[in-house]
mmCIF file of C-alpha atoms in Angstrom:
data_model
loop_
_atom_site.group_PDB
_atom_site.id
_atom_site.type_symbol
_atom_site.label_atom_id
_atom_site.label_comp_id
_atom_site.label_asym_id
_atom_site.label_seq_id
_atom_site.Cartn_x
_atom_site.Cartn_y
_atom_site.Cartn_z
ATOM 1 C CA UNK A 6 -30.519 5.350 13.951
ATOM 2 C CA UNK A 7 -28.939 2.175 12.513
ATOM 3 C CA UNK A 8 -31.681 2.026 9.873
ATOM 4 C CA UNK A 9 -30.105 5.042 8.136
ATOM 5 C CA UNK A 10 -26.898 3.105 7.449
ATOM 6 C CA UNK A 11 -26.178 0.372 4.947
ATOM 7 C CA UNK A 12 -25.103 -2.975 6.358
ATOM 8 C CA UNK A 13 -22.369 -5.375 5.240
ATOM 9 C CA UNK A 14 -22.504 -8.637 7.208
ATOM 10 C CA UNK A 15 -22.092 -7.560 10.859
ATOM 11 C CA UNK A 16 -20.887 -4.032 10.023
ATOM 12 C CA UNK A 17 -22.731 -0.731 9.734
ATOM 13 C CA UNK A 18 -21.238 1.344 6.918
ATOM 14 C CA UNK A 19 -20.854 4.839 8.345
ATOM 15 C CA UNK A 20 -19.098 6.482 5.374
ATOM 16 C CA UNK A 21 -17.503 5.549 2.080
ATOM 17 C CA UNK A 22 -13.962 6.916 2.153
ATOM 18 C CA UNK A 23 -12.417 5.584 -1.046
ATOM 19 C CA UNK A 24 -13.376 3.894 -4.314
ATOM 20 C CA UNK A 25 -10.656 2.322 -6.470
ATOM 21 C CA UNK A 26 -10.184 -0.713 -8.753
ATOM 22 C CA UNK A 27 -10.072 -3.024 -5.736
ATOM 23 C CA UNK A 28 -13.508 -1.928 -4.578
ATOM 24 C CA UNK A 29 -14.613 0.325 -1.730
ATOM 25 C CA UNK A 30 -13.210 1.378 1.624
ATOM 26 C CA UNK A 31 -15.598 2.311 4.421
ATOM 27 C CA UNK A 32 -15.419 3.618 7.925
ATOM 28 C CA UNK A 33 -17.701 1.155 9.655
ATOM 29 C CA UNK A 34 -18.923 -0.115 12.987
ATOM 30 C CA UNK A 35 -18.943 -3.768 13.968
ATOM 31 C CA UNK A 36 -22.138 -4.438 15.858
ATOM 32 C CA UNK A 37 -23.434 -7.178 18.122
ATOM 33 C CA UNK A 38 -26.231 -7.783 20.637
ATOM 34 C CA UNK A 39 -24.942 -5.004 22.888
ATOM 35 C CA UNK A 40 -24.460 -2.423 20.140
ATOM 36 C CA UNK A 41 -21.369 -1.283 18.270
ATOM 37 C CA UNK A 42 -18.329 -3.283 19.401
ATOM 38 C CA UNK A 43 -15.644 -1.303 17.586
ATOM 39 C CA UNK A 44 -15.034 1.212 14.824
ATOM 40 C CA UNK A 45 -13.215 -0.360 11.896
ATOM 41 C CA UNK A 46 -11.847 0.178 8.442
ATOM 42 C CA UNK A 47 -13.740 -2.129 6.101
ATOM 43 C CA UNK A 48 -12.257 -2.848 2.688
ATOM 44 C CA UNK A 49 -14.845 -4.541 0.453
ATOM 45 C CA UNK A 50 -13.265 -6.214 -2.576
ATOM 46 C CA UNK A 51 -16.081 -5.564 -5.026
ATOM 47 C CA UNK A 52 -14.117 -3.968 -7.845
ATOM 48 C CA UNK A 53 -14.673 -5.230 -11.412
ATOM 49 C CA UNK A 54 -12.828 -8.477 -11.973
ATOM 50 C CA UNK A 55 -11.467 -8.782 -8.431
ATOM 51 C CA UNK A 56 -11.144 -12.564 -7.768
ATOM 52 C CA UNK A 57 -13.752 -13.019 -5.039
ATOM 53 C CA UNK A 58 -13.465 -16.795 -4.710
ATOM 54 C CA UNK A 59 -9.687 -16.908 -4.407
ATOM 55 C CA UNK A 60 -9.695 -14.013 -1.919
ATOM 56 C CA UNK A 61 -12.209 -15.887 0.224
ATOM 57 C CA UNK A 62 -10.037 -18.996 0.043
ATOM 58 C CA UNK A 63 -7.140 -16.967 1.494
ATOM 59 C CA UNK A 64 -9.054 -15.868 4.603
ATOM 60 C CA UNK A 65 -7.337 -18.360 6.932
ATOM 61 C CA UNK A 66 -3.868 -17.256 5.806
ATOM 62 C CA UNK A 67 -4.752 -13.579 6.278
ATOM 63 C CA UNK A 68 -6.091 -14.228 9.781
ATOM 64 C CA UNK A 69 -3.006 -16.255 10.723
ATOM 65 C CA UNK A 70 -0.689 -13.465 9.612
ATOM 66 C CA UNK A 71 -2.765 -10.881 11.454
ATOM 67 C CA UNK A 72 -2.513 -12.876 14.678
ATOM 68 C CA UNK A 73 1.204 -13.615 14.300
ATOM 69 C CA UNK A 74 2.534 -10.162 13.436
ATOM 70 C CA UNK A 75 2.790 -7.631 16.231
ATOM 71 C CA UNK A 76 3.682 -4.216 14.847
ATOM 72 C CA UNK A 77 2.145 -0.766 15.076
ATOM 73 C CA UNK A 78 2.690 -0.477 11.314
ATOM 74 C CA UNK A 79 0.637 -3.577 10.447
ATOM 75 C CA UNK A 80 -3.157 -3.529 10.664
ATOM 76 C CA UNK A 81 -4.532 -4.883 13.959
ATOM 77 C CA UNK A 82 -7.835 -6.580 14.673
ATOM 78 C CA UNK A 83 -7.917 -8.252 11.271
ATOM 79 C CA UNK A 84 -11.191 -9.967 10.375
ATOM 80 C CA UNK A 85 -12.217 -11.564 7.078
ATOM 81 C CA UNK A 86 -15.848 -11.779 6.057
ATOM 82 C CA UNK A 87 -18.148 -11.913 3.053
ATOM 83 C CA UNK A 88 -21.600 -10.720 2.053
ATOM 84 C CA UNK A 89 -23.450 -11.136 -1.242
ATOM 85 C CA UNK A 90 -20.416 -13.097 -2.519
ATOM 86 C CA UNK A 91 -18.093 -10.118 -1.963
ATOM 87 C CA UNK A 92 -15.109 -10.744 0.328
ATOM 88 C CA UNK A 93 -13.995 -8.033 2.733
ATOM 89 C CA UNK A 94 -11.184 -7.237 5.126
ATOM 90 C CA UNK A 95 -11.795 -5.395 8.380
ATOM 91 C CA UNK A 96 -9.212 -3.964 10.748
ATOM 92 C CA UNK A 97 -9.115 -1.618 13.716
ATOM 93 C CA UNK A 98 -9.847 1.980 12.809
ATOM 94 C CA UNK A 99 -7.072 4.486 13.403
ATOM 95 C CA UNK A 100 -7.290 8.249 12.905
ATOM 96 C CA UNK A 101 -5.919 8.311 9.391
ATOM 97 C CA UNK A 102 -6.581 8.544 5.676
ATOM 98 C CA UNK A 103 -5.850 5.919 3.017
ATOM 99 C CA UNK A 104 -2.650 6.786 1.175
ATOM 100 C CA UNK A 105 -4.490 6.379 -2.132
ATOM 101 C CA UNK A 106 -6.787 9.263 -1.207
ATOM 102 C CA UNK A 107 -3.869 11.386 -0.018
ATOM 103 C CA UNK A 108 -2.008 10.862 -3.300
ATOM 104 C CA UNK A 109 -5.112 11.712 -5.330
ATOM 105 C CA UNK A 110 -5.521 14.980 -3.445
ATOM 106 C CA UNK A 111 -1.826 15.812 -3.733
ATOM 107 C CA UNK A 112 -2.102 15.476 -7.510
ATOM 108 C CA UNK A 113 -5.457 17.201 -7.979
ATOM 109 C CA UNK A 114 -4.817 20.082 -5.572
ATOM 110 C CA UNK A 115 -1.136 20.526 -6.511
ATOM 111 C CA UNK A 116 -0.151 20.471 -2.844
ATOM 112 C CA UNK A 117 3.170 18.566 -2.810
ATOM 113 C CA UNK A 118 4.498 16.455 0.035
ATOM 114 C CA UNK A 119 7.704 17.823 1.625
ATOM 115 C CA UNK A 120 10.681 15.547 1.064
ATOM 116 C CA UNK A 121 11.230 14.740 4.755
ATOM 117 C CA UNK A 122 7.572 13.701 5.106
ATOM 118 C CA UNK A 123 7.815 11.508 2.007
ATOM 119 C CA UNK A 124 10.880 9.720 3.355
ATOM 120 C CA UNK A 125 9.253 9.301 6.769
ATOM 121 C CA UNK A 126 6.141 7.712 5.238
ATOM 122 C CA UNK A 127 8.328 5.199 3.409
ATOM 123 C CA UNK A 128 10.242 4.393 6.577
ATOM 124 C CA UNK A 129 6.998 3.525 8.356
ATOM 125 C CA UNK A 130 5.776 1.375 5.449
ATOM 126 C CA UNK A 131 9.142 -0.399 5.381
ATOM 127 C CA UNK A 132 8.773 -1.186 9.080
ATOM 128 C CA UNK A 133 5.602 -3.137 8.347
ATOM 129 C CA UNK A 134 7.473 -5.330 5.878
ATOM 130 C CA UNK A 135 10.381 -5.847 8.246
ATOM 131 C CA UNK A 136 7.987 -6.977 10.976
ATOM 132 C CA UNK A 137 6.264 -9.459 8.669
ATOM 133 C CA UNK A 138 9.515 -10.861 7.310
ATOM 134 C CA UNK A 139 10.360 -12.057 10.814
ATOM 135 C CA UNK A 140 7.285 -14.316 10.760
ATOM 136 C CA UNK A 141 7.173 -17.657 8.970
ATOM 137 C CA UNK A 142 3.836 -18.908 7.606
ATOM 138 C CA UNK A 143 3.415 -22.094 5.554
ATOM 139 C CA UNK A 144 7.159 -22.609 5.430
ATOM 140 C CA UNK A 145 8.061 -19.154 4.125
ATOM 141 C CA UNK A 146 8.584 -15.584 5.294
ATOM 142 C CA UNK A 147 5.610 -13.272 4.958
ATOM 143 C CA UNK A 148 5.646 -10.956 1.949
ATOM 144 C CA UNK A 149 3.023 -8.453 0.929
ATOM 145 C CA UNK A 150 3.057 -8.955 -2.818
ATOM 146 C CA UNK A 151 0.563 -6.206 -3.674
ATOM 147 C CA UNK A 152 1.627 -3.008 -1.955
ATOM 148 C CA UNK A 153 -0.966 -0.558 -3.227
ATOM 149 C CA UNK A 154 -1.768 2.901 -1.733
ATOM 150 C CA UNK A 155 -5.395 1.833 -1.251
ATOM 151 C CA UNK A 156 -4.231 -0.689 1.370
ATOM 152 C CA UNK A 157 -2.078 1.765 3.345
ATOM 153 C CA UNK A 158 -3.264 4.251 5.974
ATOM 154 C CA UNK A 159 -1.398 7.444 6.883
ATOM 155 C CA UNK A 160 -2.188 8.486 10.442
ATOM 156 C CA UNK A 161 -2.454 12.010 11.781
ATOM 157 C CA UNK A 162 0.514 11.488 14.116
ATOM 158 C CA UNK A 163 3.037 10.457 11.472
ATOM 159 C CA UNK A 164 2.588 6.691 11.372
ATOM 160 C CA UNK A 165 1.584 4.347 8.554
ATOM 161 C CA UNK A 166 -0.500 1.196 8.882
ATOM 162 C CA UNK A 167 -0.375 -1.410 6.118
ATOM 163 C CA UNK A 168 -3.200 -3.881 5.485
ATOM 164 C CA UNK A 169 -3.663 -6.720 3.014
ATOM 165 C CA UNK A 170 -0.827 -9.024 4.077
ATOM 166 C CA UNK A 171 -1.778 -12.499 2.880
ATOM 167 C CA UNK A 172 -3.825 -11.389 -0.128
ATOM 168 C CA UNK A 173 -0.924 -10.589 -2.465
ATOM 169 C CA UNK A 174 -1.062 -13.713 -4.631
ATOM 170 C CA UNK A 175 -4.783 -13.350 -5.185
ATOM 171 C CA UNK A 176 -4.826 -9.600 -5.816
ATOM 172 C CA UNK A 177 -2.184 -9.953 -8.530
ATOM 173 C CA UNK A 178 -4.947 -11.358 -10.724
ATOM 174 C CA UNK A 179 -6.209 -7.773 -11.071
ATOM 175 C CA UNK A 180 -3.269 -6.854 -13.305
ATOM 176 C CA UNK A 181 -5.182 -8.515 -16.159
ATOM 177 C CA UNK A 182 -8.080 -6.070 -15.850
ATOM 178 C CA UNK A 183 -7.479 -3.573 -18.646
ATOM 179 C CA UNK A 184 -9.485 -0.752 -17.097
ATOM 180 C CA UNK A 185 -7.456 -1.002 -13.878
ATOM 181 C CA UNK A 186 -3.991 -0.834 -15.441
ATOM 182 C CA UNK A 187 -3.407 2.883 -14.821
ATOM 183 C CA UNK A 188 -4.266 2.520 -11.129
ATOM 184 C CA UNK A 189 -2.538 -0.786 -10.349
ATOM 185 C CA UNK A 190 0.412 -1.368 -12.696
ATOM 186 C CA UNK A 191 2.553 1.623 -11.549
ATOM 187 C CA UNK A 192 3.135 0.005 -8.137
ATOM 188 C CA UNK A 193 4.239 -3.410 -9.393
ATOM 189 C CA UNK A 194 7.668 -4.505 -10.610
ATOM 190 C CA UNK A 195 8.024 -5.462 -14.289
ATOM 191 C CA UNK A 196 8.704 -9.119 -13.491
ATOM 192 C CA UNK A 197 5.728 -9.239 -11.108
ATOM 193 C CA UNK A 198 3.463 -7.934 -13.855
ATOM 194 C CA UNK A 199 4.726 -10.742 -16.083
ATOM 195 C CA UNK A 200 4.856 -13.639 -13.623
ATOM 196 C CA UNK A 201 2.056 -12.714 -11.174
ATOM 197 C CA UNK A 202 4.438 -13.927 -8.448
ATOM 198 C CA UNK A 203 5.221 -11.916 -5.288
ATOM 199 C CA UNK A 204 8.817 -11.593 -4.105
ATOM 200 C CA UNK A 205 10.910 -9.641 -1.616
ATOM 201 C CA UNK A 206 12.509 -7.628 -4.380
ATOM 202 C CA UNK A 207 9.083 -7.063 -5.904
ATOM 203 C CA UNK A 208 7.994 -5.480 -2.621
ATOM 204 C CA UNK A 209 11.128 -3.306 -2.711
ATOM 205 C CA UNK A 210 10.079 -2.072 -6.148
ATOM 206 C CA UNK A 211 6.626 -1.184 -4.790
ATOM 207 C CA UNK A 212 8.243 0.832 -1.996
ATOM 208 C CA UNK A 213 10.284 2.727 -4.560
ATOM 209 C CA UNK A 214 7.206 3.343 -6.708
ATOM 210 C CA UNK A 215 5.319 4.883 -3.795
ATOM 211 C CA UNK A 216 8.329 7.042 -2.870
ATOM 212 C CA UNK A 217 8.591 8.194 -6.495
ATOM 213 C CA UNK A 218 4.969 9.356 -6.455
ATOM 214 C CA UNK A 219 5.274 11.091 -3.090
ATOM 215 C CA UNK A 220 8.328 13.013 -4.294
ATOM 216 C CA UNK A 221 7.231 13.877 -7.822
ATOM 217 C CA UNK A 222 3.471 14.131 -7.377
ATOM 218 C CA UNK A 223 2.808 11.647 -10.198
ATOM 219 C CA UNK A 224 2.830 7.837 -10.332
ATOM 220 C CA UNK A 225 5.275 5.842 -12.404
ATOM 221 C CA UNK A 226 4.050 5.073 -15.932
ATOM 222 C CA UNK A 227 1.846 1.996 -16.106
ATOM 223 C CA UNK A 228 3.998 0.750 -18.994
ATOM 224 C CA UNK A 229 7.317 -0.553 -17.580
ATOM 225 C CA UNK A 230 9.132 0.410 -20.789
ATOM 226 C CA UNK A 231 8.480 4.086 -20.064
ATOM 227 C CA UNK A 232 9.744 4.021 -16.488
ATOM 228 C CA UNK A 233 13.497 4.340 -17.024
ATOM 229 C CA UNK A 234 13.070 7.711 -18.724
ATOM 230 C CA UNK A 235 10.604 8.857 -16.052
ATOM 231 C CA UNK A 236 13.063 8.040 -13.270
ATOM 232 C CA UNK A 237 16.011 9.675 -15.044
ATOM 233 C CA UNK A 238 14.127 12.950 -15.609
ATOM 234 C CA UNK A 239 12.217 13.028 -12.317
ATOM 235 C CA UNK A 240 11.682 16.397 -10.636
ATOM 236 C CA UNK A 241 10.573 17.116 -7.107
ATOM 237 C CA UNK A 242 6.998 18.348 -6.923
ATOM 238 C CA UNK A 243 7.820 20.362 -3.802
ATOM 239 C CA UNK A 244 10.273 22.760 -5.462
ATOM 240 C CA UNK A 245 10.277 21.625 -9.120
ATOM 241 C CA UNK A 246 14.022 20.912 -8.899
ATOM 242 C CA UNK A 247 15.585 17.636 -10.112
ATOM 243 C CA UNK A 248 15.500 14.856 -7.533
ATOM 244 C CA UNK A 249 18.670 15.222 -5.400
ATOM 245 C CA UNK A 250 21.411 12.755 -6.248
ATOM 246 C CA UNK A 251 21.325 10.936 -2.904
ATOM 247 C CA UNK A 252 17.573 10.343 -3.117
ATOM 248 C CA UNK A 253 17.828 9.476 -6.802
ATOM 249 C CA UNK A 254 20.372 6.786 -5.955
ATOM 250 C CA UNK A 255 17.862 5.262 -3.525
ATOM 251 C CA UNK A 256 15.105 5.448 -6.144
ATOM 252 C CA UNK A 257 17.237 4.027 -8.925
ATOM 253 C CA UNK A 258 18.299 1.039 -6.862
ATOM 254 C CA UNK A 259 14.823 0.252 -5.543
ATOM 255 C CA UNK A 260 13.318 0.705 -9.026
ATOM 256 C CA UNK A 261 16.030 -1.147 -10.950
ATOM 257 C CA UNK A 262 14.565 -3.053 -13.891
ATOM 258 C CA UNK A 263 16.504 -6.205 -13.000
ATOM 259 C CA UNK A 264 15.477 -7.641 -9.588
ATOM 260 C CA UNK A 265 19.034 -8.649 -8.644
ATOM 261 C CA UNK A 266 20.116 -5.003 -8.866
ATOM 262 C CA UNK A 267 17.611 -3.871 -6.217
ATOM 263 C CA UNK A 268 17.845 -3.973 -2.450
ATOM 264 C CA UNK A 269 17.453 -7.570 -1.345
ATOM 265 C CA UNK A 270 14.555 -6.802 0.993
ATOM 266 C CA UNK A 271 12.479 -4.030 2.546
ATOM 267 C CA UNK A 272 14.796 -4.161 5.565
ATOM 268 C CA UNK A 273 17.828 -3.339 3.410
ATOM 269 C CA UNK A 274 15.841 -0.583 1.705
ATOM 270 C CA UNK A 275 15.007 0.871 5.126
ATOM 271 C CA UNK A 276 18.670 0.891 6.229
ATOM 272 C CA UNK A 277 19.633 3.048 3.259
ATOM 273 C CA UNK A 278 16.540 5.197 3.706
ATOM 274 C CA UNK A 279 17.422 5.818 7.362
ATOM 275 C CA UNK A 280 20.846 7.123 6.348
ATOM 276 C CA UNK A 281 19.088 9.800 4.328
ATOM 277 C CA UNK A 282 16.290 10.461 6.774
ATOM 278 C CA UNK A 283 18.401 10.818 9.911
ATOM 279 C CA UNK A 284 21.696 11.908 8.389
ATOM 280 C CA UNK A 285 20.881 15.596 8.717
ATOM 281 C CA UNK A 286 19.729 16.983 5.382
ATOM 282 C CA UNK A 287 16.238 15.481 5.469
ATOM 283 C CA UNK A 288 15.663 15.047 9.181
ATOM 284 C CA UNK A 289 11.963 15.403 10.022
#
């Protein structure tokens, strides 16, 4: 039976779930002498121009973060491996879909996400950042640095699991790949695109960018100069009405062009988000 599957290192590739500029995501099985040990998500970083060597050099940091952070919203069972010079990240499989695939289907099928669900997804993603910020690695608090929908899983019971902590610095090299700009740039803050440097407020911007897409059905423009107008004229995909003022205030602050005008961290973003989510009007 195993002969019918492709193999990547010690993993059987059961199904390709997603292809994006970072590479491929598979549902896979880790096997050993006794058979399949576990079912896993396997993200193979084989996209054009993805910095394989620097990703491999970050394996120890990624493993350390995975062992140190205990949160249901952060990927568990993290393992780093390589095959044919391509680095990969494995984590425990949960019944879910990658957020990148969900967003693609929302846009192509014109099936918008209800506002309470959108806010709930962002709360769960924010929890992953809050959990990591409580951990200190190499003398600093853990940031993500490259919060992309292809690294986030939305579960069938309303949770979100975020992977890729520890790879942010290295993955920022992909912003220079011209063919990937439309798929990567919308989720990164203007100063991050310029400096290639992760920051807490850069992660806040990425949270706002994902919320913007969930609410409107379309990503932010890849060109930062076009984003102010897009935010000001944003309409809800769910009912085609302008974004409500209270949600627009949250978006505007998280997506502020100047970093110092944003929330100081994902934890502060979550506090304001919770006021909306559990204040009555948008309660899930």
